[in-house]
PDB file of C-alpha atoms in Angstrom:
ATOM      1  CA  MET A 137      -3.420 -17.385   1.170  1.00 57.00           C
ATOM      2  CA  TYR A 138      -4.384 -15.152   4.330  1.00 66.00           C
ATOM      3  CA  HIS A 139      -1.360 -12.887   3.186  1.00 74.00           C
ATOM      4  CA  ILE A 140       2.170 -13.066   2.171  1.00 86.00           C
ATOM      5  CA  PRO A 141       4.557 -11.946   4.806  1.00 93.00           C
ATOM      6  CA  VAL A 142       6.542  -8.638   4.234  1.00 95.00           C
ATOM      7  CA  LEU A 143      10.465  -8.979   4.420  1.00 97.00           C
ATOM      8  CA  LEU A 144      10.177 -12.246   5.775  1.00 97.00           C
ATOM      9  CA  HIS A 145      13.940 -13.138   6.225  1.00 97.00           C
ATOM     10  CA  GLU A 146      15.109  -9.722   6.991  1.00 98.00           C
ATOM     11  CA  THR A 147      12.594  -9.345   9.862  1.00 98.00           C
ATOM     12  CA  VAL A 148      13.162 -12.849  11.393  1.00 98.00           C
ATOM     13  CA  ASP A 149      17.027 -12.241  10.752  1.00 98.00           C
ATOM     14  CA  GLY A 150      16.804  -9.179  12.835  1.00 98.00           C
ATOM     15  CA  LEU A 151      16.037 -11.245  16.010  1.00 98.00           C
ATOM     16  CA  ASN A 152      19.453 -12.868  15.785  1.00 98.00           C
ATOM     17  CA  ILE A 153      17.494 -16.078  16.852  1.00 98.00           C
ATOM     18  CA  GLN A 154      18.986 -18.147  19.563  1.00 98.00           C
ATOM     19  CA  PRO A 155      17.836 -21.622  18.884  1.00 98.00           C
ATOM     20  CA  GLY A 156      16.808 -22.378  22.593  1.00 98.00           C
ATOM     21  CA  GLY A 157      15.305 -18.822  23.117  1.00 98.00           C
ATOM     22  CA  ILE A 158      11.793 -17.299  23.945  1.00 98.00           C
ATOM     23  CA  TYR A 159      10.328 -15.161  21.198  1.00 99.00           C
ATOM     24  CA  VAL A 160       7.170 -13.345  20.850  1.00 98.00           C
ATOM     25  CA  ASP A 161       5.401 -12.439  17.517  1.00 98.00           C
ATOM     26  CA  VAL A 162       2.716  -9.825  18.640  1.00 98.00           C
ATOM     27  CA  THR A 163       1.153  -9.772  14.975  1.00 96.00           C
ATOM     28  CA  PHE A 164       0.561 -13.413  14.218  1.00 96.00           C
ATOM     29  CA  GLY A 165      -2.000 -12.836  10.957  1.00 92.00           C
ATOM     30  CA  GLY A 166      -1.359 -15.615   8.518  1.00 92.00           C
ATOM     31  CA  GLY A 167       1.465 -17.000  10.745  1.00 95.00           C
ATOM     32  CA  GLY A 168       4.465 -16.489   8.098  1.00 95.00           C
ATOM     33  CA  HIS A 169       6.928 -14.886  10.279  1.00 97.00           C
ATOM     34  CA  SER A 170       6.079 -17.339  13.265  1.00 98.00           C
ATOM     35  CA  ARG A 171       6.679 -20.303  11.107  1.00 97.00           C
ATOM     36  CA  GLU A 172       9.777 -18.958  10.170  1.00 98.00           C
ATOM     37  CA  ILE A 173      10.846 -18.262  13.747  1.00 98.00           C
ATOM     38  CA  LEU A 174       9.680 -21.889  14.728  1.00 98.00           C
ATOM     39  CA  ARG A 175      11.876 -23.178  11.935  1.00 98.00           C
ATOM     40  CA  ARG A 176      14.885 -21.665  13.458  1.00 98.00           C
ATOM     41  CA  LEU A 177      14.008 -22.873  17.059  1.00 98.00           C
ATOM     42  CA  ASP A 178      15.194 -26.183  18.859  1.00 98.00           C
ATOM     43  CA  ASP A 179      12.866 -28.287  21.128  1.00 98.00           C
ATOM     44  CA  THR A 180      13.699 -26.319  24.212  1.00 98.00           C
ATOM     45  CA  ALA A 181      12.461 -23.081  22.716  1.00 98.00           C
ATOM     46  CA  HIS A 182       8.990 -21.271  22.829  1.00 98.00           C
ATOM     47  CA  LEU A 183       7.326 -18.777  20.750  1.00 98.00           C
ATOM     48  CA  TYR A 184       4.133 -16.816  21.744  1.00 98.00           C
ATOM     49  CA  SER A 185       2.221 -15.419  18.969  1.00 98.00           C
ATOM     50  CA  PHE A 186      -0.455 -12.641  19.570  1.00 98.00           C
ATOM     51  CA  ASP A 187      -3.313 -11.936  17.354  1.00 95.00           C
ATOM     52  CA  GLN A 188      -6.860 -10.522  18.654  1.00 92.00           C
ATOM     53  CA  ASP A 189      -8.558 -11.510  15.389  1.00 85.00           C
ATOM     54  CA  ALA A 190     -10.648 -14.790  15.323  1.00 83.00           C
ATOM     55  CA  ASP A 191      -9.798 -15.387  11.735  1.00 83.00           C
ATOM     56  CA  ALA A 192      -5.944 -15.606  12.447  1.00 87.00           C
ATOM     57  CA  GLU A 193      -6.578 -18.449  14.863  1.00 90.00           C
ATOM     58  CA  GLN A 194      -7.478 -20.889  11.947  1.00 89.00           C
ATOM     59  CA  ASN A 195      -3.793 -20.355  10.788  1.00 91.00           C
ATOM     60  CA  VAL A 196      -2.312 -21.791  13.911  1.00 94.00           C
ATOM     61  CA  PRO A 197       0.300 -24.547  13.445  1.00 92.00           C
ATOM     62  CA  GLN A 198      -0.995 -27.617  15.106  1.00 92.00           C
ATOM     63  CA  GLY A 199       0.579 -30.014  17.412  1.00 94.00           C
ATOM     64  CA  ASP A 200       3.725 -27.958  17.903  1.00 96.00           C
ATOM     65  CA  GLN A 201       4.525 -27.718  21.855  1.00 97.00           C
ATOM     66  CA  ARG A 202       7.074 -24.692  21.171  1.00 98.00           C
ATOM     67  CA  PHE A 203       4.055 -22.737  20.048  1.00 98.00           C
ATOM     68  CA  THR A 204       1.406 -20.846  22.147  1.00 98.00           C
ATOM     69  CA  PHE A 205      -1.192 -18.744  20.587  1.00 98.00           C
ATOM     70  CA  VAL A 206      -2.718 -15.784  22.407  1.00 98.00           C
ATOM     71  CA  ARG A 207      -5.983 -14.290  21.206  1.00 96.00           C
ATOM     72  CA  SER A 208      -5.426 -10.893  22.709  1.00 96.00           C
ATOM     73  CA  ASN A 209      -4.348  -7.293  21.786  1.00 96.00           C
ATOM     74  CA  PHE A 210      -0.614  -7.011  21.868  1.00 97.00           C
ATOM     75  CA  ARG A 211      -1.166  -4.057  24.217  1.00 97.00           C
ATOM     76  CA  TYR A 212      -1.511  -6.743  26.893  1.00 98.00           C
ATOM     77  CA  LEU A 213       1.928  -8.294  26.367  1.00 98.00           C
ATOM     78  CA  LYS A 214       3.274  -7.854  29.796  1.00 98.00           C
ATOM     79  CA  ASN A 215       0.228  -9.346  31.367  1.00 98.00           C
ATOM     80  CA  TRP A 216       0.312 -12.153  29.207  1.00 98.00           C
ATOM     81  CA  MET A 217       4.081 -12.967  29.699  1.00 98.00           C
ATOM     82  CA  ARG A 218       3.306 -12.694  33.542  1.00 98.00           C
ATOM     83  CA  TYR A 219       0.352 -15.293  33.285  1.00 98.00           C
ATOM     84  CA  TYR A 220       2.665 -17.810  31.482  1.00 98.00           C
ATOM     85  CA  GLY A 221       5.453 -17.133  33.929  1.00 98.00           C
ATOM     86  CA  VAL A 222       7.945 -15.619  31.320  1.00 98.00           C
ATOM     87  CA  ASP A 223      10.070 -13.082  33.185  1.00 97.00           C
ATOM     88  CA  HIS A 224      12.333 -12.014  29.792  1.00 98.00           C
ATOM     89  CA  ILE A 225      12.056 -13.005  26.260  1.00 98.00           C
ATOM     90  CA  ASP A 226      15.067 -13.002  23.809  1.00 98.00           C
ATOM     91  CA  GLY A 227      13.095 -11.199  20.894  1.00 98.00           C
ATOM     92  CA  LEU A 228       9.844  -9.558  19.921  1.00 98.00           C
ATOM     93  CA  LEU A 229       8.677  -9.241  16.120  1.00 98.00           C
ATOM     94  CA  ALA A 230       5.845  -6.781  15.234  1.00 98.00           C
ATOM     95  CA  ASP A 231       4.463  -6.533  11.642  1.00 96.00           C
ATOM     96  CA  LEU A 232       2.007  -3.513  12.339  1.00 94.00           C
ATOM     97  CA  GLY A 233       0.493  -3.364   8.982  1.00 74.00           C
ATOM     98  CA  VAL A 234      -3.072  -4.474   8.238  1.00 75.00           C
ATOM     99  CA  SER A 235      -3.349  -7.864   6.486  1.00 62.00           C
ATOM    100  CA  SER A 236      -4.333  -8.102   3.010  1.00 55.00           C
ATOM    101  CA  HIS A 237      -6.832 -10.646   4.282  1.00 52.00           C
ATOM    102  CA  HIS A 238      -8.690  -7.902   5.968  1.00 57.00           C
ATOM    103  CA  PHE A 239      -8.482  -5.573   3.007  1.00 53.00           C
ATOM    104  CA  ASP A 240      -9.917  -8.414   0.771  1.00 55.00           C
ATOM    105  CA  ASP A 241     -12.616  -9.394   3.166  1.00 58.00           C
ATOM    106  CA  GLU A 242     -15.689  -7.785   1.670  1.00 61.00           C
ATOM    107  CA  GLU A 243     -17.836  -8.069   4.992  1.00 65.00           C
ATOM    108  CA  ARG A 244     -15.295  -6.266   7.382  1.00 68.00           C
ATOM    109  CA  GLY A 245     -15.307  -2.795   6.218  1.00 60.00           C
ATOM    110  CA  PHE A 246     -11.626  -2.045   5.855  1.00 67.00           C
ATOM    111  CA  SER A 247     -11.611  -1.398   2.205  1.00 74.00           C
ATOM    112  CA  PHE A 248     -13.569   1.361   0.134  1.00 77.00           C
ATOM    113  CA  ARG A 249     -13.399  -1.042  -2.980  1.00 77.00           C
ATOM    114  CA  PHE A 250     -16.477  -2.967  -1.440  1.00 82.00           C
ATOM    115  CA  ASP A 251     -19.737  -1.921   0.013  1.00 89.00           C
ATOM    116  CA  ALA A 252     -20.243  -3.315   3.545  1.00 91.00           C
ATOM    117  CA  PRO A 253     -21.249  -2.277   6.832  1.00 91.00           C
ATOM    118  CA  LEU A 254     -18.684   0.441   8.490  1.00 94.00           C
ATOM    119  CA  ASP A 255     -17.125  -1.876  11.074  1.00 92.00           C
ATOM    120  CA  MET A 256     -13.153  -2.039  10.896  1.00 90.00           C
ATOM    121  CA  ARG A 257     -12.790  -3.625  14.186  1.00 92.00           C
ATOM    122  CA  MET A 258      -9.856  -6.121  14.479  1.00 87.00           C
ATOM    123  CA  ASN A 259     -11.634  -7.695  17.369  1.00 84.00           C
ATOM    124  CA  GLU A 260     -15.114  -8.270  16.261  1.00 81.00           C
ATOM    125  CA  ARG A 261     -16.238  -9.129  19.783  1.00 80.00           C
ATOM    126  CA  ALA A 262     -16.008  -5.769  21.363  1.00 80.00           C
ATOM    127  CA  GLY A 263     -15.653  -2.170  20.732  1.00 87.00           C
ATOM    128  CA  ALA A 264     -17.137   0.874  18.697  1.00 94.00           C
ATOM    129  CA  THR A 265     -17.333   0.204  15.172  1.00 95.00           C
ATOM    130  CA  ALA A 266     -16.698   2.734  12.478  1.00 95.00           C
ATOM    131  CA  ALA A 267     -20.242   3.557  11.948  1.00 96.00           C
ATOM    132  CA  ASP A 268     -20.377   4.176  15.676  1.00 97.00           C
ATOM    133  CA  ILE A 269     -17.484   6.832  15.374  1.00 97.00           C
ATOM    134  CA  VAL A 270     -19.060   8.461  12.386  1.00 98.00           C
ATOM    135  CA  ASN A 271     -22.511   8.813  13.540  1.00 98.00           C
ATOM    136  CA  ARG A 272     -21.737   9.724  17.404  1.00 98.00           C
ATOM    137  CA  TYR A 273     -18.554  11.762  17.522  1.00 98.00           C
ATOM    138  CA  THR A 274     -18.754  15.411  17.557  1.00 98.00           C
ATOM    139  CA  GLU A 275     -17.817  17.333  14.398  1.00 98.00           C
ATOM    140  CA  GLU A 276     -14.744  18.807  16.344  1.00 98.00           C
ATOM    141  CA  GLN A 277     -13.856  14.898  17.382  1.00 98.00           C
ATOM    142  CA  LEU A 278     -14.155  13.656  13.791  1.00 98.00           C
ATOM    143  CA  ALA A 279     -11.971  16.530  12.539  1.00 98.00           C
ATOM    144  CA  ASP A 280      -9.309  15.393  14.869  1.00 98.00           C
ATOM    145  CA  VAL A 281      -9.332  11.824  13.925  1.00 98.00           C
ATOM    146  CA  PHE A 282      -9.121  12.754  10.301  1.00 98.00           C
ATOM    147  CA  TYR A 283      -6.060  15.375  11.014  1.00 98.00           C
ATOM    148  CA  LEU A 284      -4.151  13.349  13.408  1.00 97.00           C
ATOM    149  CA  TYR A 285      -4.662   9.824  12.116  1.00 97.00           C
ATOM    150  CA  GLY A 286      -5.108  10.573   8.492  1.00 96.00           C
ATOM    151  CA  GLU A 287      -3.050  13.791   8.177  1.00 95.00           C
ATOM    152  CA  MET A 288      -5.825  15.187   6.085  1.00 96.00           C
ATOM    153  CA  LYS A 289      -5.571  19.032   5.467  1.00 95.00           C
ATOM    154  CA  ASN A 290      -9.285  19.204   4.782  1.00 96.00           C
ATOM    155  CA  SER A 291     -10.280  17.439   7.952  1.00 98.00           C
ATOM    156  CA  ARG A 292     -12.618  20.104   9.334  1.00 98.00           C
ATOM    157  CA  ARG A 293     -14.365  20.064   5.785  1.00 98.00           C
ATOM    158  CA  LEU A 294     -14.803  16.397   6.009  1.00 98.00           C
ATOM    159  CA  ALA A 295     -16.264  16.361   9.320  1.00 98.00           C
ATOM    160  CA  ALA A 296     -18.581  19.114   8.631  1.00 98.00           C
ATOM    161  CA  ALA A 297     -19.960  17.202   5.514  1.00 98.00           C
ATOM    162  CA  ILE A 298     -20.209  14.159   7.637  1.00 98.00           C
ATOM    163  CA  ALA A 299     -21.980  15.887  10.429  1.00 98.00           C
ATOM    164  CA  LYS A 300     -24.425  17.633   7.831  1.00 98.00           C
ATOM    165  CA  ALA A 301     -25.216  14.279   6.191  1.00 98.00           C
ATOM    166  CA  ARG A 302     -25.760  12.316   9.178  1.00 98.00           C
ATOM    167  CA  ALA A 303     -28.391  14.834  10.456  1.00 98.00           C
ATOM    168  CA  LYS A 304     -30.680  13.786   7.697  1.00 98.00           C
ATOM    169  CA  GLU A 305     -29.520  10.005   7.685  1.00 98.00           C
ATOM    170  CA  SER A 306     -27.411   7.737   9.773  1.00 98.00           C
ATOM    171  CA  ILE A 307     -24.157   6.534   7.698  1.00 98.00           C
ATOM    172  CA  LEU A 308     -24.077   2.825   8.266  1.00 97.00           C
ATOM    173  CA  THR A 309     -22.234   1.475   5.251  1.00 95.00           C
ATOM    174  CA  ILE A 310     -19.087   2.361   2.970  1.00 94.00           C
ATOM    175  CA  ASP A 311     -21.107   3.532   0.161  1.00 95.00           C
ATOM    176  CA  ASP A 312     -23.057   5.778   2.491  1.00 97.00           C
ATOM    177  CA  LEU A 313     -19.572   7.409   3.597  1.00 97.00           C
ATOM    178  CA  LEU A 314     -18.220   7.407   0.199  1.00 96.00           C
ATOM    179  CA  ARG A 315     -21.261   9.647  -1.055  1.00 97.00           C
ATOM    180  CA  VAL A 316     -20.410  12.085   1.566  1.00 97.00           C
ATOM    181  CA  VAL A 317     -16.595  12.352   1.269  1.00 97.00           C
ATOM    182  CA  LYS A 318     -15.972  11.581  -2.442  1.00 96.00           C
ATOM    183  CA  PRO A 319     -17.151  15.175  -3.484  1.00 97.00           C
ATOM    184  CA  LEU A 320     -14.406  16.887  -1.219  1.00 96.00           C
ATOM    185  CA  MET A 321     -11.695  15.036  -2.891  1.00 95.00           C
ATOM    186  CA  PRO A 322      -9.701  16.108  -6.181  1.00 93.00           C
ATOM    187  CA  ARG A 323     -10.029  13.216  -8.417  1.00 91.00           C
ATOM    188  CA  GLU A 324      -6.404  12.841  -8.983  1.00 94.00           C
ATOM    189  CA  ARG A 325      -5.862  12.225  -5.248  1.00 93.00           C
ATOM    190  CA  GLU A 326      -9.142  10.542  -4.629  1.00 93.00           C
ATOM    191  CA  LYS A 327      -7.719   6.913  -4.004  1.00 92.00           C
ATOM    192  CA  LYS A 328      -4.795   8.186  -1.677  1.00 93.00           C
ATOM    193  CA  ASP A 329      -7.232  10.562   0.379  1.00 94.00           C
ATOM    194  CA  LEU A 330      -9.894   7.772   0.640  1.00 94.00           C
ATOM    195  CA  ALA A 331      -7.134   5.523   1.947  1.00 90.00           C
ATOM    196  CA  ARG A 332      -6.342   8.152   4.399  1.00 94.00           C
ATOM    197  CA  VAL A 333      -9.813   8.751   5.779  1.00 95.00           C
ATOM    198  CA  PHE A 334     -10.083   4.856   6.024  1.00 92.00           C
ATOM    199  CA  GLN A 335      -6.858   4.624   7.735  1.00 94.00           C
ATOM    200  CA  ALA A 336      -7.835   7.358  10.271  1.00 96.00           C
ATOM    201  CA  LEU A 337     -10.987   5.560  11.183  1.00 96.00           C
ATOM    202  CA  ARG A 338      -9.409   2.104  11.541  1.00 93.00           C
ATOM    203  CA  ILE A 339      -6.834   3.679  13.871  1.00 95.00           C
ATOM    204  CA  GLU A 340      -9.450   5.319  16.027  1.00 97.00           C
ATOM    205  CA  VAL A 341     -11.741   2.239  16.098  1.00 95.00           C
ATOM    206  CA  ASN A 342      -8.915  -0.075  16.992  1.00 93.00           C
ATOM    207  CA  HIS A 343      -6.910   2.452  19.526  1.00 96.00           C
ATOM    208  CA  GLU A 344      -3.943   1.554  17.277  1.00 95.00           C
ATOM    209  CA  MET A 345      -1.654   4.274  18.283  1.00 97.00           C
ATOM    210  CA  ASP A 346      -2.466   3.619  22.259  1.00 97.00           C
ATOM    211  CA  ALA A 347      -1.962  -0.122  21.870  1.00 97.00           C
ATOM    212  CA  LEU A 348       1.444   0.436  20.051  1.00 98.00           C
ATOM    213  CA  ARG A 349       2.512   2.614  22.654  1.00 98.00           C
ATOM    214  CA  GLU A 350       1.856   0.163  25.292  1.00 98.00           C
ATOM    215  CA  MET A 351       3.222  -2.551  23.579  1.00 98.00           C
ATOM    216  CA  LEU A 352       6.712  -0.933  23.103  1.00 98.00           C
ATOM    217  CA  GLU A 353       6.867   0.080  26.710  1.00 97.00           C
ATOM    218  CA  ALA A 354       5.976  -3.325  27.586  1.00 98.00           C
ATOM    219  CA  ALA A 355       8.651  -4.872  25.290  1.00 98.00           C
ATOM    220  CA  LEU A 356      11.352  -2.784  26.767  1.00 97.00           C
ATOM    221  CA  ASP A 357      10.470  -4.416  30.223  1.00 97.00           C
ATOM    222  CA  VAL A 358      10.160  -7.890  29.009  1.00 98.00           C
ATOM    223  CA  LEU A 359      13.384  -8.187  26.797  1.00 98.00           C
ATOM    224  CA  ARG A 360      16.391  -9.237  28.322  1.00 98.00           C
ATOM    225  CA  PRO A 361      19.508  -7.210  27.678  1.00 98.00           C
ATOM    226  CA  GLY A 362      20.676  -8.146  24.252  1.00 98.00           C
ATOM    227  CA  GLY A 363      17.278  -9.144  23.256  1.00 98.00           C
ATOM    228  CA  ARG A 364      15.973  -7.773  19.941  1.00 98.00           C
ATOM    229  CA  LEU A 365      13.145  -5.711  18.482  1.00 98.00           C
ATOM    230  CA  SER A 366      12.095  -5.992  15.137  1.00 98.00           C
ATOM    231  CA  VAL A 367       9.371  -4.116  13.636  1.00 98.00           C
ATOM    232  CA  LEU A 368       7.697  -3.431  10.392  1.00 98.00           C
ATOM    233  CA  THR A 369       5.859  -0.186  10.067  1.00 97.00           C
ATOM    234  CA  TYR A 370       3.659   0.896   7.159  1.00 95.00           C
ATOM    235  CA  HIS A 371       2.339   4.628   7.756  1.00 94.00           C
ATOM    236  CA  SER A 372       4.314   7.836   9.120  1.00 94.00           C
ATOM    237  CA  LEU A 373       2.549   7.893  12.511  1.00 95.00           C
ATOM    238  CA  GLU A 374       3.518   4.256  13.687  1.00 96.00           C
ATOM    239  CA  ASP A 375       7.049   4.711  11.724  1.00 97.00           C
ATOM    240  CA  ARG A 376       7.782   7.874  13.961  1.00 96.00           C
ATOM    241  CA  MET A 377       6.471   6.489  17.241  1.00 97.00           C
ATOM    242  CA  VAL A 378       8.803   3.239  16.659  1.00 98.00           C
ATOM    243  CA  LYS A 379      11.907   5.666  15.319  1.00 97.00           C
ATOM    244  CA  ASN A 380      11.287   7.746  18.491  1.00 96.00           C
ATOM    245  CA  PHE A 381      11.354   4.949  20.916  1.00 97.00           C
ATOM    246  CA  ILE A 382      14.545   3.384  19.682  1.00 96.00           C
ATOM    247  CA  ARG A 383      16.105   6.464  19.570  1.00 94.00           C
ATOM    248  CA  ALA A 384      15.236   7.702  23.072  1.00 95.00           C
ATOM    249  CA  GLY A 385      13.201   5.017  24.940  1.00 95.00           C
ATOM    250  CA  ARG A 386      10.480   7.319  24.869  1.00 94.00           C
ATOM    251  CA  ILE A 387       7.446   7.653  22.523  1.00 93.00           C
ATOM    252  CA  ASP A 388       7.900  11.575  22.358  1.00 92.00           C
ATOM    253  CA  GLY A 389      11.621  11.099  21.036  1.00 92.00           C
ATOM    254  CA  LYS A 390      13.061  13.302  23.913  1.00 92.00           C
ATOM    255  CA  VAL A 391      16.693  12.164  24.527  1.00 89.00           C
ATOM    256  CA  GLU A 392      18.023  12.314  28.019  1.00 90.00           C
ATOM    257  CA  GLN A 393      21.766  12.871  28.493  1.00 89.00           C
ATOM    258  CA  ASP A 394      23.882  12.227  31.310  1.00 87.00           C
ATOM    259  CA  PHE A 395      26.219  15.013  33.107  1.00 89.00           C
ATOM    260  CA  TYR A 396      28.675  14.460  30.379  1.00 88.00           C
ATOM    261  CA  GLY A 397      26.249  14.953  27.593  1.00 86.00           C
ATOM    262  CA  ARG A 398      26.255  11.379  26.497  1.00 87.00           C
ATOM    263  CA  ARG A 399      22.640  10.130  25.243  1.00 85.00           C
ATOM    264  CA  LEU A 400      20.988   7.967  27.462  1.00 88.00           C
ATOM    265  CA  THR A 401      18.942   5.211  25.712  1.00 92.00           C
ATOM    266  CA  PRO A 402      17.857   1.628  26.456  1.00 96.00           C
ATOM    267  CA  TRP A 403      18.519   0.608  22.956  1.00 97.00           C
ATOM    268  CA  ARG A 404      21.122   0.405  20.219  1.00 96.00           C
ATOM    269  CA  ALA A 405      19.691   0.434  17.071  1.00 97.00           C
ATOM    270  CA  ILE A 406      20.973  -2.393  14.407  1.00 98.00           C
ATOM    271  CA  ASN A 407      20.058  -0.574  11.313  1.00 95.00           C
ATOM    272  CA  ASN A 408      20.433   3.440  11.371  1.00 89.00           C
ATOM    273  CA  LYS A 409      18.826   3.600   7.949  1.00 95.00           C
ATOM    274  CA  VAL A 410      15.541   1.685   7.483  1.00 97.00           C
ATOM    275  CA  ILE A 411      15.515  -1.654   5.625  1.00 98.00           C
ATOM    276  CA  LEU A 412      13.080  -1.412   2.708  1.00 98.00           C
ATOM    277  CA  PRO A 413      11.633  -4.073   0.562  1.00 97.00           C
ATOM    278  CA  SER A 414      13.417  -4.800  -2.669  1.00 97.00           C
ATOM    279  CA  ALA A 415      11.701  -3.771  -6.205  1.00 97.00           C
ATOM    280  CA  GLN A 416      11.117  -7.444  -6.837  1.00 97.00           C
ATOM    281  CA  GLU A 417       9.315  -8.008  -3.434  1.00 96.00           C
ATOM    282  CA  GLN A 418       7.183  -4.737  -3.910  1.00 96.00           C
ATOM    283  CA  GLU A 419       6.125  -5.868  -7.505  1.00 95.00           C
ATOM    284  CA  GLU A 420       5.306  -9.306  -6.295  1.00 93.00           C
ATOM    285  CA  ASN A 421       3.503  -8.072  -2.943  1.00 92.00           C
ATOM    286  CA  PRO A 422       1.953  -4.863  -3.200  1.00 88.00           C
ATOM    287  CA  ARG A 423       1.394  -4.778   0.571  1.00 88.00           C
ATOM    288  CA  SER A 424       5.098  -4.246   0.989  1.00 93.00           C
ATOM    289  CA  ARG A 425       5.419  -1.056  -0.854  1.00 93.00           C
ATOM    290  CA  SER A 426       5.225   1.120   2.036  1.00 95.00           C
ATOM    291  CA  ALA A 427       6.835  -1.013   4.565  1.00 96.00           C
ATOM    292  CA  LYS A 428       9.948   0.047   6.808  1.00 98.00           C
ATOM    293  CA  LEU A 429      11.718  -2.397   8.982  1.00 98.00           C
ATOM    294  CA  ARG A 430      13.642  -1.014  12.086  1.00 98.00           C
ATOM    295  CA  ILE A 431      15.725  -3.271  14.492  1.00 98.00           C
ATOM    296  CA  ALA A 432      17.119  -2.631  17.763  1.00 98.00           C
ATOM    297  CA  GLU A 433      18.909  -4.476  20.437  1.00 98.00           C
ATOM    298  CA  LYS A 434      18.254  -3.562  24.259  1.00 98.00           C
ATOM    299  CA  LEU A 435      21.171  -2.520  26.107  1.00 97.00           C
TER     300      LEU A 435
END
């Protein structure tokens, strides 16, 4: 199995599916959420599902005329909707977490459990790898990556250690990187800190925060009034961005007010409190443990 979809019914329920509507799943992955959406649509409806990873294309449902797979980064949502002649959609689903498939693939470099080339690209056809970043970024740039995207308090020490090590020999594999950074991590926090280091590099490699910002802004343009946005987040950076965007219609979360002091926002939050997986789902699907679901309706 590619991966088990998180909060499957809650996330799709959040879209308030209209049987004849037009929907977008910007994170197709294993296709679990897309299949559930298709199950609720009639023959006049359509679903567009995005994924830039070639592996995901193997999960595409065959022979369904209601379905279009778009092999592209979701940051290009608006361009692709224009390409297909779609002015407005009725709902958009995003599962922002990295698939368990990627963590379990020993060759892709997403997990510190296996030795492999430092790659971490979702789209293996283009872009810089994690090894490129580790070996080419300045020490200051590396420190910024670890601080901003990994929220590492010792980001400068990590960057300095990497800069010193690569001056002797390039850091090309996961084991190369672990030999450098592990000594800087307390044993009781080692796994958590390593996860943050790998998260930071993965976000930088795939420009994840820029892509998320562009996708959310595009979603605001393409969703019709009354259309739903249903988003699963897995770490504080992306959750904060989604929360701000729903709250204010802006990534920075700055709320604008009218003359009477009433808040101006293009969204109505469907759940003011995030929806979390049940204890049973967290036990059965470890990927769900950090998941938060936010749902909003465009005004």
